[in-house]
């Protein structure tokens, strides 16, 4: 259940299984903004990037510049990314104002306007669809400010007008892994409700990955997409109860983000449906894997190290601020976590050690 490009020095089975990462720093292995770990015990480097197609560049050229980091909203995984990215960027003299857009297009536009007025060096739209703020993105381009997107879940240089690069996980691959797991664990008898949040950048890729893989491998499998507006995300528990009571053959519920499982799992238990309905998702947050380890309806979670993603953001931003070309992919890895393979993990440890 691991996908991605293995790091330099990884074992023959791909990603290292047990690295105790105590500190990560930037090194010059693949240029000024490559990632390596300085301390680990008895295993390959947990966070060394594959340097293929990552030309060296002088990150010192970014010093004195400003990145406006604009979040779609706040969530546990999303909040972890700018923490790491900011630590790295400030090391190189970059100032990082971080703005919570609170799922409001008006707020997104206002934040971009502020970035333009402050003569930002670059703007990162995390989870924000650039087409929803197209005029302000165009205004930023006119002002000579490059715009990047984050968590768009689609590998490659984005095709949005005015956007020069991205930092993302491959959402299509996440969806494929989840679909493969559902097919395997149910012997091809999948009846799944996929809970998404339309308007949040990247959700469509994960959902599409699930549906396309189910169609490819399992013609009899059934899937339904349920849209829950992000502004109503605190109603997940009620939604879960409704989905279970409304479909007696439902055997999987898959929200696009795993922090939602914390409120969904008690509803499955309360409905007496643990033997029938399994929960699965994406992000592998520590508290969710801890719930999985205790037993209950949470049966699968695809993850990518959130610290690694934070470094991916910093790498792309530094490249752009330094006048270098952004890379098409940071090769963020994926791993499928299930009860059988988390039993040997120290879930209280830093998450890179799980990969």
Short mmCIF file of C-alpha atoms in Angstrom, two decimals:
data_model
loop_
_atom_site.label_atom_id
_atom_site.label_comp_id
_atom_site.label_asym_id
_atom_site.label_seq_id
_atom_site.Cartn_x
_atom_site.Cartn_y
_atom_site.Cartn_z
CA UNK A 1 0.00 0.00 0.00
CA UNK A 2 2.78 2.47 -0.78
CA UNK A 3 2.97 4.68 -3.82
CA UNK A 4 5.37 7.38 -4.92
CA UNK A 5 9.02 7.60 -5.90
CA UNK A 6 11.19 5.98 -3.20
CA UNK A 7 13.78 8.25 -1.63
CA UNK A 8 17.48 7.86 -2.28
CA UNK A 9 18.82 5.10 -0.05
CA UNK A 10 15.43 3.46 0.52
CA UNK A 11 15.26 -0.27 0.98
CA UNK A 12 14.35 -2.71 -1.75
CA UNK A 13 10.72 -2.69 -0.67
CA UNK A 14 10.33 1.04 -1.35
CA UNK A 15 9.68 3.41 1.52
CA UNK A 16 11.58 2.91 4.78
CA UNK A 17 9.40 1.32 7.44
CA UNK A 18 11.09 2.58 10.59
CA UNK A 19 12.98 5.84 10.71
CA UNK A 20 13.08 7.92 13.85
CA UNK A 21 13.17 11.41 12.44
CA UNK A 22 14.14 13.97 15.03
CA UNK A 23 14.88 16.98 12.87
CA UNK A 24 14.62 17.83 9.19
CA UNK A 25 16.63 20.52 7.48
CA UNK A 26 17.29 21.79 4.02
CA UNK A 27 20.43 20.46 2.38
CA UNK A 28 22.17 21.01 -0.91
CA UNK A 29 21.88 17.42 -2.13
CA UNK A 30 19.53 18.41 -4.98
CA UNK A 31 20.09 22.14 -4.81
CA UNK A 32 19.43 24.61 -2.07
CA UNK A 33 15.92 23.48 -1.26
CA UNK A 34 16.10 19.71 -1.08
CA UNK A 35 15.03 17.70 1.92
CA UNK A 36 17.01 15.33 4.05
CA UNK A 37 16.87 14.16 7.64
CA UNK A 38 19.84 14.76 9.90
CA UNK A 39 19.06 12.16 12.52
CA UNK A 40 17.58 8.72 12.16
CA UNK A 41 18.19 5.31 13.67
CA UNK A 42 19.16 2.26 11.70
CA UNK A 43 17.18 2.99 8.54
CA UNK A 44 17.38 5.01 5.34
CA UNK A 45 16.56 8.66 5.24
CA UNK A 46 12.82 9.00 5.82
CA UNK A 47 12.44 12.31 4.05
CA UNK A 48 15.06 12.36 1.31
CA UNK A 49 13.54 13.51 -1.94
CA UNK A 50 14.21 11.78 -5.21
CA UNK A 51 16.33 14.42 -6.96
CA UNK A 52 15.26 13.46 -10.48
CA UNK A 53 14.14 16.52 -12.44
CA UNK A 54 14.87 18.84 -9.53
CA UNK A 55 17.57 21.20 -10.80
CA UNK A 56 19.72 22.95 -8.24
CA UNK A 57 18.95 26.60 -7.58
CA UNK A 58 20.15 29.38 -5.32
CA UNK A 59 17.51 29.71 -2.61
CA UNK A 60 19.33 32.68 -1.08
CA UNK A 61 17.78 34.78 -3.85
CA UNK A 62 14.42 34.42 -2.05
CA UNK A 63 15.69 36.27 1.02
CA UNK A 64 13.79 39.44 1.87
CA UNK A 65 10.70 38.43 -0.09
CA UNK A 66 7.18 37.69 1.16
CA UNK A 67 4.84 34.76 0.52
CA UNK A 68 1.14 35.35 1.20
CA UNK A 69 -0.18 31.93 2.22
CA UNK A 70 -3.99 31.84 1.90
CA UNK A 71 -5.85 28.80 3.25
CA UNK A 72 -9.31 27.72 2.08
CA UNK A 73 -10.20 27.09 5.71
CA UNK A 74 -8.82 25.51 8.84
CA UNK A 75 -8.51 21.76 9.41
CA UNK A 76 -5.99 19.55 11.26
CA UNK A 77 -4.02 18.48 8.16
CA UNK A 78 -4.18 21.87 6.46
CA UNK A 79 -2.94 23.59 9.63
CA UNK A 80 0.14 21.34 9.80
CA UNK A 81 1.40 22.27 6.33
CA UNK A 82 2.12 26.00 6.76
CA UNK A 83 3.78 25.32 10.12
CA UNK A 84 6.52 23.27 8.46
CA UNK A 85 6.65 25.42 5.34
CA UNK A 86 6.98 28.63 7.36
CA UNK A 87 9.81 27.18 9.45
CA UNK A 88 11.73 26.38 6.28
CA UNK A 89 10.95 29.62 4.46
CA UNK A 90 11.92 31.85 7.37
CA UNK A 91 15.28 30.04 7.45
CA UNK A 92 15.84 31.51 4.00
CA UNK A 93 14.68 34.98 5.00
CA UNK A 94 11.15 34.73 3.58
CA UNK A 95 8.27 36.36 5.47
CA UNK A 96 5.03 34.33 5.50
CA UNK A 97 1.74 35.99 6.44
CA UNK A 98 -0.83 33.16 6.75
CA UNK A 99 -4.51 33.94 6.16
CA UNK A 100 -7.49 31.69 6.92
CA UNK A 101 -10.03 32.27 4.16
CA UNK A 102 -12.84 30.67 6.22
CA UNK A 103 -14.32 29.04 3.11
CA UNK A 104 -15.37 32.45 1.78
CA UNK A 105 -14.66 33.61 -1.78
CA UNK A 106 -14.97 37.20 -0.59
CA UNK A 107 -12.22 36.53 1.96
CA UNK A 108 -10.03 34.87 -0.69
CA UNK A 109 -10.36 37.91 -2.94
CA UNK A 110 -9.65 40.31 -0.10
CA UNK A 111 -6.51 38.37 0.88
CA UNK A 112 -5.18 38.42 -2.70
CA UNK A 113 -5.88 42.15 -2.91
CA UNK A 114 -3.90 42.61 0.30
CA UNK A 115 -1.02 40.58 -1.12
CA UNK A 116 -0.97 42.76 -4.23
CA UNK A 117 -1.06 45.98 -2.20
CA UNK A 118 1.83 44.72 -0.05
CA UNK A 119 3.89 43.83 -3.16
CA UNK A 120 4.16 40.16 -2.21
CA UNK A 121 6.83 38.05 -3.82
CA UNK A 122 4.38 35.19 -4.36
CA UNK A 123 0.92 33.98 -3.37
CA UNK A 124 -0.02 30.42 -2.35
CA UNK A 125 -3.71 29.49 -2.69
CA UNK A 126 -4.09 26.39 -0.50
CA UNK A 127 -7.19 24.42 -1.47
CA UNK A 128 -8.65 27.44 -3.26
CA UNK A 129 -9.86 27.02 -6.83
CA UNK A 130 -8.09 29.76 -8.83
CA UNK A 131 -11.05 29.97 -11.20
CA UNK A 132 -13.20 31.18 -8.29
CA UNK A 133 -10.89 34.18 -7.85
CA UNK A 134 -9.87 34.52 -11.50
CA UNK A 135 -9.95 38.32 -11.63
CA UNK A 136 -7.70 38.73 -8.60
CA UNK A 137 -5.31 36.05 -9.91
CA UNK A 138 -5.15 38.04 -13.17
CA UNK A 139 -4.52 41.22 -11.18
CA UNK A 140 -1.67 39.50 -9.35
CA UNK A 141 -0.16 38.43 -12.66
CA UNK A 142 -0.40 41.99 -13.96
CA UNK A 143 1.40 43.14 -10.82
CA UNK A 144 4.17 40.62 -11.50
CA UNK A 145 3.28 38.39 -8.56
CA UNK A 146 3.41 34.63 -9.29
CA UNK A 147 0.53 32.55 -7.93
CA UNK A 148 0.87 28.92 -6.84
CA UNK A 149 -1.85 26.52 -5.77
CA UNK A 150 -1.68 23.85 -3.09
CA UNK A 151 -3.53 20.59 -2.57
CA UNK A 152 -5.00 20.65 -6.06
CA UNK A 153 -4.42 16.86 -6.08
CA UNK A 154 -3.32 16.87 -9.71
CA UNK A 155 0.34 16.31 -10.49
CA UNK A 156 1.92 18.58 -13.09
CA UNK A 157 2.11 22.30 -13.78
CA UNK A 158 -1.46 23.58 -13.28
CA UNK A 159 -3.38 24.74 -16.32
CA UNK A 160 -5.17 27.57 -14.50
CA UNK A 161 -4.63 31.01 -16.01
CA UNK A 162 -2.08 32.97 -14.03
CA UNK A 163 -0.88 29.99 -11.94
CA UNK A 164 2.78 29.04 -12.30
CA UNK A 165 3.07 25.90 -10.15
CA UNK A 166 1.66 23.75 -7.37
CA UNK A 167 2.49 21.71 -4.30
CA UNK A 168 0.24 18.70 -4.07
CA UNK A 169 -0.37 15.06 -3.38
CA UNK A 170 -1.69 12.90 -6.20
CA UNK A 171 -5.40 12.77 -5.35
CA UNK A 172 -6.21 10.42 -8.21
CA UNK A 173 -3.78 7.85 -6.78
CA UNK A 174 -5.34 8.32 -3.33
CA UNK A 175 -8.72 7.49 -4.82
CA UNK A 176 -7.35 4.45 -6.65
CA UNK A 177 -5.80 3.05 -3.48
CA UNK A 178 -9.05 3.49 -1.55
CA UNK A 179 -11.04 1.83 -4.33
CA UNK A 180 -8.60 -1.08 -4.55
CA UNK A 181 -8.82 -1.61 -0.80
CA UNK A 182 -12.63 -1.58 -0.83
CA UNK A 183 -12.77 -4.11 -3.66
CA UNK A 184 -10.25 -6.41 -1.98
CA UNK A 185 -11.77 -6.22 1.50
CA UNK A 186 -15.34 -6.86 0.28
CA UNK A 187 -14.58 -9.48 -2.37
CA UNK A 188 -15.84 -7.10 -5.02
CA UNK A 189 -19.12 -6.23 -3.30
CA UNK A 190 -18.77 -2.49 -2.85
CA UNK A 191 -21.64 -0.17 -2.06
CA UNK A 192 -20.05 3.12 -1.06
CA UNK A 193 -21.15 6.65 -0.30
CA UNK A 194 -18.31 9.12 -1.02
CA UNK A 195 -18.69 12.31 1.00
CA UNK A 196 -17.12 15.32 -0.67
CA UNK A 197 -17.12 19.11 -0.36
CA UNK A 198 -17.65 20.70 -3.74
CA UNK A 199 -15.73 23.90 -4.25
CA UNK A 200 -12.67 22.78 -2.28
CA UNK A 201 -9.78 22.38 -4.70
CA UNK A 202 -8.60 18.79 -5.16
CA UNK A 203 -11.66 16.95 -3.86
CA UNK A 204 -12.85 16.14 -7.38
CA UNK A 205 -9.59 14.32 -8.14
CA UNK A 206 -9.86 12.02 -5.14
CA UNK A 207 -13.52 11.29 -5.86
CA UNK A 208 -12.79 10.70 -9.54
CA UNK A 209 -9.94 8.36 -8.67
CA UNK A 210 -12.27 6.23 -6.55
CA UNK A 211 -15.05 6.10 -9.12
CA UNK A 212 -12.82 5.45 -12.13
CA UNK A 213 -11.00 2.61 -10.38
CA UNK A 214 -14.26 1.02 -9.26
CA UNK A 215 -15.56 1.17 -12.83
CA UNK A 216 -12.33 -0.28 -14.19
CA UNK A 217 -12.13 -3.23 -11.83
CA UNK A 218 -15.64 -3.87 -10.59
CA UNK A 219 -18.60 -3.36 -12.92
CA UNK A 220 -21.05 -4.47 -10.23
CA UNK A 221 -19.72 -2.10 -7.58
CA UNK A 222 -22.01 0.77 -6.58
CA UNK A 223 -20.89 4.28 -5.64
CA UNK A 224 -22.74 7.47 -4.85
CA UNK A 225 -21.27 10.93 -4.31
CA UNK A 226 -22.76 12.95 -1.45
CA UNK A 227 -21.93 16.66 -1.29
CA UNK A 228 -21.64 18.21 2.15
CA UNK A 229 -20.81 21.94 1.92
CA UNK A 230 -17.64 22.69 3.87
CA UNK A 231 -19.54 25.28 5.88
CA UNK A 232 -21.76 22.42 7.15
CA UNK A 233 -18.94 20.05 7.97
CA UNK A 234 -19.96 19.92 11.63
CA UNK A 235 -23.08 17.98 10.59
CA UNK A 236 -21.12 14.86 9.58
CA UNK A 237 -22.47 12.78 12.46
CA UNK A 238 -26.08 13.37 11.44
CA UNK A 239 -25.23 12.77 7.79
CA UNK A 240 -23.63 9.42 8.65
CA UNK A 241 -26.75 8.27 10.48
CA UNK A 242 -28.90 9.33 7.53
CA UNK A 243 -26.73 7.49 5.01
CA UNK A 244 -26.78 4.28 7.04
CA UNK A 245 -30.52 4.29 7.67
CA UNK A 246 -31.27 5.18 4.05
CA UNK A 247 -29.33 2.33 2.45
CA UNK A 248 -29.51 -1.17 3.99
CA UNK A 249 -26.84 -2.48 1.58
CA UNK A 250 -24.34 0.32 2.22
CA UNK A 251 -21.01 -1.14 3.36
CA UNK A 252 -18.54 1.77 3.00
CA UNK A 253 -18.57 5.49 3.75
CA UNK A 254 -15.55 7.40 2.47
CA UNK A 255 -15.21 11.12 3.27
CA UNK A 256 -12.45 12.89 1.35
CA UNK A 257 -10.71 14.02 4.58
CA UNK A 258 -10.04 11.72 7.49
CA UNK A 259 -10.56 14.27 10.29
CA UNK A 260 -14.24 13.75 9.49
CA UNK A 261 -14.02 10.15 10.68
CA UNK A 262 -13.76 11.27 14.31
CA UNK A 263 -17.41 12.33 14.28
CA UNK A 264 -18.61 9.70 11.79
CA UNK A 265 -17.32 6.65 13.69
CA UNK A 266 -19.57 7.13 16.78
CA UNK A 267 -22.60 7.40 14.47
CA UNK A 268 -21.76 4.06 12.84
CA UNK A 269 -21.44 2.49 16.29
CA UNK A 270 -24.65 4.10 17.56
CA UNK A 271 -26.52 2.73 14.53
CA UNK A 272 -25.32 -0.78 15.36
CA UNK A 273 -23.72 -0.91 11.91
CA UNK A 274 -20.07 -1.66 12.74
CA UNK A 275 -20.33 -5.18 11.31
CA UNK A 276 -21.72 -3.80 8.04
CA UNK A 277 -20.29 -0.32 7.39
CA UNK A 278 -16.57 0.42 7.23
CA UNK A 279 -15.06 3.90 7.17
CA UNK A 280 -12.03 4.89 5.09
CA UNK A 281 -10.45 8.17 4.04
CA UNK A 282 -7.29 10.15 3.38
CA UNK A 283 -4.68 12.02 5.46
CA UNK A 284 -3.62 9.55 8.19
CA UNK A 285 -3.82 12.06 11.02
CA UNK A 286 -2.42 10.69 14.31
CA UNK A 287 -5.71 10.81 16.23
CA UNK A 288 -7.50 8.93 13.44
CA UNK A 289 -4.91 6.16 13.29
CA UNK A 290 -5.10 5.92 17.07
CA UNK A 291 -8.86 5.41 16.79
CA UNK A 292 -8.26 2.74 14.13
CA UNK A 293 -5.85 0.93 16.45
CA UNK A 294 -8.54 0.73 19.15
CA UNK A 295 -10.93 -1.12 16.84
CA UNK A 296 -14.27 0.06 15.50
CA UNK A 297 -15.50 1.08 12.05
CA UNK A 298 -12.38 2.95 10.83
CA UNK A 299 -10.69 0.36 8.63
CA UNK A 300 -8.43 2.20 6.16
CA UNK A 301 -6.66 5.53 5.81
CA UNK A 302 -4.32 6.62 3.03
CA UNK A 303 -1.64 8.98 4.22
CA UNK A 304 1.22 11.15 3.07
CA UNK A 305 3.61 12.65 5.62
CA UNK A 306 2.28 16.10 6.40
CA UNK A 307 5.78 17.32 7.29
CA UNK A 308 7.02 16.20 3.86
CA UNK A 309 4.20 18.12 2.24
CA UNK A 310 5.19 21.22 4.18
CA UNK A 311 8.69 20.91 2.75
CA UNK A 312 7.22 20.43 -0.73
CA UNK A 313 5.43 23.75 -0.36
CA UNK A 314 8.64 25.43 0.76
CA UNK A 315 10.63 23.92 -2.11
CA UNK A 316 8.23 25.18 -4.77
CA UNK A 317 7.90 28.60 -3.19
CA UNK A 318 11.67 29.03 -2.87
CA UNK A 319 12.13 28.06 -6.51
CA UNK A 320 9.60 30.64 -7.65
CA UNK A 321 10.87 33.41 -5.37
CA UNK A 322 14.45 32.70 -6.50
CA UNK A 323 13.44 33.00 -10.14
CA UNK A 324 13.84 29.28 -10.87
CA UNK A 325 11.28 27.13 -12.66
CA UNK A 326 8.91 25.16 -10.40
CA UNK A 327 9.04 21.37 -10.67
CA UNK A 328 6.10 19.40 -12.07
CA UNK A 329 5.91 17.08 -9.06
CA UNK A 330 7.43 16.83 -5.60
CA UNK A 331 6.76 13.05 -5.58
CA UNK A 332 4.93 13.10 -2.25
CA UNK A 333 4.55 9.44 -1.23
CA UNK A 334 1.40 7.59 -0.17
CA UNK A 335 0.87 4.72 2.22
CA UNK A 336 -2.29 2.78 3.00
CA UNK A 337 -2.80 2.24 6.72
CA UNK A 338 -5.06 -0.59 7.92
CA UNK A 339 -5.36 -2.23 11.35
CA UNK A 340 -2.91 -4.99 10.43
CA UNK A 341 -0.02 -2.69 9.48
CA UNK A 342 -0.32 -0.03 12.18
CA UNK A 343 0.10 -2.44 15.08
CA UNK A 344 3.89 -2.05 14.97
CA UNK A 345 3.91 1.73 14.57
CA UNK A 346 4.52 4.23 17.35
CA UNK A 347 1.51 6.43 16.66
CA UNK A 348 2.61 8.92 19.30
CA UNK A 349 5.86 9.49 17.39
CA UNK A 350 6.38 12.03 14.60
CA UNK A 351 4.46 10.88 11.56
CA UNK A 352 7.45 10.59 9.16
CA UNK A 353 8.52 7.51 11.13
CA UNK A 354 5.37 5.71 9.93
CA UNK A 355 6.51 5.85 6.32
#
